[in-house]
Coordinates of C-alpha atoms in Angstrom, one line a residue:
M1 CA 60.7 83.2 86.0
T2 CA 64.2 84.1 85.0
D3 CA 66.7 85.3 87.5
R4 CA 67.1 89.1 87.5
G5 CA 70.9 89.0 88.0
Q6 CA 71.3 86.6 85.1
V7 CA 69.2 88.9 82.9
L8 CA 71.3 91.9 83.7
A9 CA 74.5 90.0 83.2
H10 CA 73.3 88.9 79.8
R11 CA 72.4 92.4 78.8
V12 CA 75.7 93.9 79.9
A13 CA 77.4 91.3 77.7
A14 CA 74.9 91.8 74.8
H15 CA 75.5 95.6 74.9
Q16 CA 79.3 95.0 74.7
F17 CA 80.1 97.3 77.6
D18 CA 83.4 95.4 78.0
R19 CA 84.9 97.6 75.2
G20 CA 86.1 94.4 73.5
V21 CA 85.1 95.6 70.1
A22 CA 87.0 98.4 68.3
D23 CA 85.0 98.7 65.1
P24 CA 81.8 100.7 65.7
A25 CA 80.0 98.9 62.9
A26 CA 80.4 95.6 64.8
L27 CA 78.4 96.9 67.8
R28 CA 75.1 95.1 68.3
V29 CA 73.3 98.3 69.2
F30 CA 73.5 99.3 65.5
D31 CA 71.2 96.3 64.6
L32 CA 68.4 98.5 65.9
G33 CA 70.1 101.9 65.5
V34 CA 71.6 104.3 68.1
Q35 CA 69.3 107.1 69.1
D36 CA 70.8 110.6 68.9
S37 CA 68.3 112.7 70.8
E38 CA 69.8 115.1 73.3
R39 CA 73.4 114.4 72.0
S40 CA 73.1 110.8 73.3
A41 CA 74.7 108.8 70.5
L42 CA 78.4 109.6 70.9
P43 CA 78.4 109.1 74.8
A44 CA 76.4 105.9 74.3
L45 CA 79.0 104.6 71.9
A46 CA 81.9 105.8 74.1
A47 CA 80.5 103.6 76.8
R48 CA 81.0 100.6 74.6
L49 CA 84.1 101.4 72.5
P50 CA 87.8 101.9 73.4
E51 CA 87.7 105.3 71.6
V52 CA 85.1 107.8 70.8
P53 CA 84.1 107.0 67.3
D54 CA 83.7 109.0 64.1
L55 CA 80.1 108.6 62.8
A56 CA 80.9 109.5 59.2
E57 CA 80.4 106.0 58.0
F58 CA 76.8 105.9 59.5
T59 CA 73.6 107.5 58.4
L60 CA 71.2 109.5 60.6
T61 CA 67.5 109.5 60.0
W62 CA 64.2 109.3 61.9
S63 CA 63.4 105.6 62.3
V64 CA 62.4 103.6 65.4
R65 CA 59.5 105.4 67.1
G66 CA 60.1 108.4 64.9
A67 CA 63.3 109.3 66.8
P68 CA 66.6 110.2 65.2
H69 CA 68.9 107.1 65.0
W70 CA 72.3 106.4 63.4
H71 CA 72.2 103.3 61.2
R72 CA 74.5 101.3 59.0
P73 CA 73.7 102.8 55.6
K74 CA 73.2 99.5 53.8
A75 CA 70.6 98.5 56.4
L76 CA 68.2 101.3 55.6
P77 CA 66.1 99.8 52.8
A78 CA 65.4 96.6 54.7
L79 CA 64.8 98.7 57.9
A80 CA 62.2 100.8 56.1
A81 CA 60.3 97.7 55.0
A82 CA 60.6 96.1 58.5
L83 CA 59.2 99.3 60.2
W84 CA 56.3 99.6 57.8
P85 CA 53.2 99.4 59.9
L86 CA 51.8 95.9 60.4
S87 CA 48.1 96.8 60.1
D88 CA 45.7 99.7 60.1
A89 CA 45.7 99.6 63.9
D90 CA 49.5 99.8 63.9
A91 CA 49.6 102.6 61.5
L92 CA 47.1 104.5 63.6
A93 CA 49.1 103.9 66.8
R94 CA 52.4 105.0 65.2
M95 CA 50.8 108.1 63.7
N96 CA 49.7 109.1 67.2
R97 CA 46.0 108.1 66.5
P98 CA 44.7 110.8 64.1
K99 CA 41.0 110.6 63.3
V100 CA 41.4 109.0 59.9
D101 CA 39.8 106.2 57.9
A102 CA 42.0 103.6 56.3
P103 CA 45.1 104.5 58.3
L104 CA 47.5 102.5 56.2
D105 CA 46.3 104.1 53.0
V106 CA 46.7 107.5 54.6
F107 CA 50.2 106.7 55.8
R108 CA 51.2 105.6 52.3
A109 CA 49.8 108.8 50.9
V110 CA 52.0 110.9 53.2
V111 CA 55.1 108.8 52.4
E112 CA 54.5 109.0 48.6
A113 CA 53.9 112.8 48.8
L114 CA 57.0 113.3 51.0
K115 CA 59.1 111.3 48.5
S116 CA 57.8 113.3 45.6
V117 CA 58.6 116.7 47.1
V118 CA 62.0 116.0 48.5
D119 CA 64.1 115.3 45.4
E120 CA 67.1 117.4 46.4
P121 CA 68.6 118.7 49.7
M122 CA 65.8 120.4 51.6
T123 CA 65.1 121.8 55.0
K124 CA 62.4 120.3 57.1
G125 CA 60.5 123.6 57.0
E126 CA 60.5 123.7 53.2
A127 CA 59.6 120.0 52.9
S128 CA 56.7 120.5 55.3
T129 CA 55.4 123.5 53.3
R130 CA 55.4 121.6 50.1
L131 CA 54.0 118.4 51.7
T132 CA 51.0 119.8 53.6
P133 CA 48.8 120.6 50.5
L134 CA 49.3 117.1 49.1
V135 CA 48.1 115.0 52.0
P136 CA 44.7 114.4 53.6
P137 CA 43.7 117.3 55.8
E138 CA 43.0 115.0 58.7
V139 CA 46.7 114.5 59.3
T140 CA 47.5 118.2 59.4
G141 CA 46.8 120.9 62.0
W142 CA 47.5 124.4 63.1
C143 CA 50.9 124.7 64.9
R144 CA 51.0 127.6 67.3
G145 CA 54.8 127.5 67.5
C146 CA 55.2 127.7 63.7
Q147 CA 52.1 129.8 63.1
A148 CA 51.3 127.5 60.2
T149 CA 49.3 124.5 59.3
H150 CA 51.4 121.4 58.6
V151 CA 51.5 117.6 58.9
H152 CA 51.4 116.5 62.5
D153 CA 55.0 115.9 63.6
P154 CA 54.6 112.2 64.7
I155 CA 53.3 111.4 61.2
F156 CA 56.0 113.4 59.4
R157 CA 58.7 111.6 61.4
I158 CA 57.7 108.0 60.7
A159 CA 57.2 108.9 57.0
V160 CA 60.8 110.0 56.6
L161 CA 62.6 106.7 56.4
P162 CA 60.1 104.9 54.0
A163 CA 60.2 108.0 51.8
G164 CA 63.9 107.3 51.5
L165 CA 65.3 110.4 53.3
R166 CA 68.2 110.9 55.6
F167 CA 69.6 113.9 57.5
D168 CA 72.6 116.1 56.5
P169 CA 74.4 115.8 59.9
A170 CA 76.5 118.9 59.0
A171 CA 73.5 121.2 58.6
K172 CA 72.6 123.6 61.4
T173 CA 68.9 122.9 60.9
V174 CA 67.1 119.6 60.0
T175 CA 67.9 119.1 56.4
F176 CA 66.9 116.1 54.4
L177 CA 68.9 114.3 51.7
P178 CA 67.4 111.7 49.4
I179 CA 68.8 108.2 49.8
K180 CA 70.2 106.9 46.5
G181 CA 68.0 104.2 44.9
R182 CA 65.2 104.8 47.4
R183 CA 61.9 102.8 47.0
I184 CA 58.8 103.0 49.1
P185 CA 58.1 99.6 50.7
Q186 CA 55.0 97.8 49.3
R187 CA 54.3 96.0 52.6
T188 CA 55.8 95.1 55.9
K189 CA 58.8 92.8 55.4
G190 CA 61.3 91.6 57.9
F191 CA 59.7 92.7 61.2
E192 CA 60.4 89.3 62.6
G193 CA 64.1 90.1 62.2
L194 CA 63.7 93.2 64.2
V195 CA 62.1 91.1 66.9
H196 CA 65.2 88.9 67.0
D197 CA 67.5 92.0 67.1
C198 CA 65.4 93.5 69.9
L199 CA 65.5 90.4 72.0
A200 CA 69.2 89.8 71.4
L201 CA 69.9 93.2 72.9
H202 CA 67.1 93.7 75.4
G203 CA 66.0 90.2 76.1
P204 CA 64.8 87.9 77.5
A205 CA 61.4 89.7 77.0
G206 CA 58.0 89.1 75.6
P207 CA 55.6 90.5 73.0
S208 CA 54.5 93.4 75.3
E209 CA 58.0 94.7 75.7
V210 CA 58.9 94.4 72.0
A211 CA 55.6 96.1 71.0
A212 CA 56.3 98.9 73.4
Y213 CA 59.8 99.3 72.0
F214 CA 58.6 99.8 68.5
G215 CA 55.4 101.6 69.4
A216 CA 53.2 98.9 67.9
P217 CA 50.1 97.2 69.2
V218 CA 50.7 94.1 71.2
K219 CA 48.1 92.2 69.2
D220 CA 49.9 92.9 65.9
V221 CA 53.3 91.9 67.4
K222 CA 51.9 88.6 68.7
A223 CA 50.4 87.9 65.3
V224 CA 53.9 87.9 63.7
W225 CA 55.8 86.6 66.7
P226 CA 58.6 84.3 65.3
D227 CA 58.1 80.6 66.1
D228 CA 61.8 79.9 66.3
L229 CA 62.4 81.9 69.5
V230 CA 63.2 80.0 72.7
E231 CA 61.3 80.6 75.9
V232 CA 63.8 80.8 78.7
G233 CA 61.3 81.9 81.4
R234 CA 57.6 82.4 81.6
G235 CA 56.7 84.7 78.8
A236 CA 60.4 85.6 78.2
F237 CA 62.1 84.8 74.9
L238 CA 65.4 84.9 73.2
P239 CA 66.8 84.0 69.8
A240 CA 68.1 80.5 69.8
D241 CA 71.7 81.7 69.2
R242 CA 71.6 83.8 72.4
V243 CA 70.4 81.0 74.7
A244 CA 73.9 79.7 75.5
A245 CA 75.1 83.2 76.3
F246 CA 72.2 83.8 78.5
E247 CA 72.6 80.5 80.4
N248 CA 76.2 81.3 81.2
P249 CA 76.8 85.0 81.0
P250 CA 80.2 86.5 82.0
E251 CA 80.3 88.1 85.4
P252 CA 79.9 91.8 84.7
D253 CA 82.7 94.2 85.8
V254 CA 81.8 97.6 84.4
A255 CA 81.1 101.1 85.6
R256 CA 79.6 103.4 83.1
L257 CA 78.0 106.8 82.9
L258 CA 75.2 106.2 80.5
P259 CA 73.7 109.2 78.7
P260 CA 70.0 109.9 78.6
L261 CA 68.3 107.6 76.0
D262 CA 71.3 105.2 76.0
P263 CA 70.2 101.9 74.3
Y264 CA 70.5 100.1 77.7
L265 CA 67.8 102.3 79.1
S266 CA 65.5 101.8 76.2
A267 CA 64.4 98.3 77.2
R268 CA 60.8 98.5 78.2
D269 CA 60.9 96.3 81.3
R270 CA 61.8 99.1 83.6
D271 CA 60.6 97.3 86.7
L272 CA 63.4 94.8 86.1
L273 CA 66.0 97.4 85.3
V274 CA 65.1 99.7 88.2
P275 CA 62.8 97.9 90.7
D276 CA 62.4 101.0 93.0
K277 CA 59.5 103.1 91.7
A278 CA 60.9 106.4 93.1
H279 CA 64.3 105.7 91.4
Q280 CA 62.5 105.0 88.1
K281 CA 61.0 108.4 88.2
E282 CA 64.4 109.9 88.6
V283 CA 66.0 107.9 85.8
W284 CA 63.2 108.3 83.3
R285 CA 62.1 111.9 83.9
I286 CA 60.0 113.2 81.1
L287 CA 61.6 116.7 81.2
G288 CA 65.2 117.3 81.8
R289 CA 66.3 113.7 81.6
P290 CA 69.5 112.8 83.5
G291 CA 72.1 110.2 82.6
A292 CA 72.3 107.0 84.6
I293 CA 75.1 105.6 86.7
M294 CA 75.5 101.9 85.8
V295 CA 77.6 99.4 87.7
D296 CA 77.6 95.8 86.6
G297 CA 74.2 96.2 85.0
E298 CA 72.6 97.8 88.0
I299 CA 71.4 101.5 87.7
L300 CA 72.7 103.0 90.9
G301 CA 71.9 106.7 90.4
T302 CA 71.8 109.5 88.0
W303 CA 74.2 112.2 86.8
R304 CA 74.0 115.6 85.1
A305 CA 76.7 117.6 83.3
K306 CA 77.4 121.2 82.7
T307 CA 80.0 122.8 80.5
S308 CA 82.4 125.2 82.0
G309 CA 84.7 126.6 79.3
K310 CA 86.4 123.5 77.8
R311 CA 85.6 121.4 80.9
L312 CA 82.7 119.2 81.6
D313 CA 81.5 119.2 85.2
V314 CA 79.7 116.0 86.0
T315 CA 77.5 115.8 89.1
L316 CA 76.7 112.4 90.4
S317 CA 73.5 111.7 92.4
P318 CA 73.8 108.1 93.6
F319 CA 70.9 106.2 95.2
A320 CA 73.4 104.8 97.8
P321 CA 77.1 105.2 98.7
L322 CA 79.2 104.9 95.6
D323 CA 82.9 104.4 94.7
V324 CA 83.3 107.7 92.8
E325 CA 86.8 107.0 91.7
R326 CA 85.5 104.3 89.3
F327 CA 83.9 107.1 87.3
E328 CA 86.7 109.5 86.8
E329 CA 87.8 108.0 83.5
E330 CA 84.2 107.7 82.4
A331 CA 83.7 111.4 83.0
Q332 CA 86.7 112.1 80.9
R333 CA 85.3 110.0 78.1
L334 CA 82.0 111.9 78.3
A335 CA 84.0 115.1 77.9
V336 CA 85.8 113.9 74.9
A337 CA 82.5 112.7 73.4
R338 CA 81.1 116.2 73.8
G339 CA 84.2 117.8 72.2
L340 CA 85.7 119.1 75.5
E341 CA 89.2 118.8 76.9
S342 CA 88.6 117.6 80.5
A343 CA 86.1 116.6 83.1
R344 CA 85.6 117.1 86.8
L345 CA 83.4 114.9 89.0
K346 CA 81.3 116.7 91.6

């Protein structure tokens, strides 16, 4: 059994919260991608960088778990192959378990059809309209909100990257752009590398946590589990090049206001991150997710923010007494990340 304090110290260092790296592309979080649901990416990066970055050099698309992530552009072809489902069971799980035979074949049919219809900049609505008649009816359904029949959203989302599509971040609605030189993967290739990247950032951990992170069945992840990993605790693994850093991690000295869906909060061993069950429910609320107050790796409360003119009002809800002054600069960084001029802690 690994020591919890040691694990948290290692993760704080792995996530580069010390702001010792100035180049965004050098951040380890981009090995897996930085999720940008609920305006989470820029605040997450601001928690790790000296300055709020410009994301112009990165590419936004639906990738891990079908969620929007920013990636290094050159990594996308390999990522598409690594995220290709490992088996029929994996394809079924990632497609949110539609009632289909031969799930991998069905998934490929959706990807090929999507690639064929989006050959120029196109809104999601237009792409969906063109796609729906071309795919097996089992993966479509009536959408009450759209008042139309279209491909189920989870399936559409995980098909976007292998179809070679990215988002136009300047568009007001979801708009796809074809990626130059795109090719549909022929099979899964490189998933073992994603396991290494996941453990380097969120480890030590085991197949269950890695499978949950990618939305894949544990059985399939165990079948391709790399044999060059090092077990540093019972059922907890790290890449060999991270073992020394884990054995002697620097003493963390950071106070951060992490946005909802920050990569640090994406690790699947929530009992380790936040042992108190009641606090877990507050941090990972299904609706109206708050941000998290993090001190030296410990999640010590939640926060919410509200815009008031050009100011961001940040309300802290700590689980215990807290040195609020440590977060004044962090609140200002949040404001800048949201394009505002100032912040006020409440």
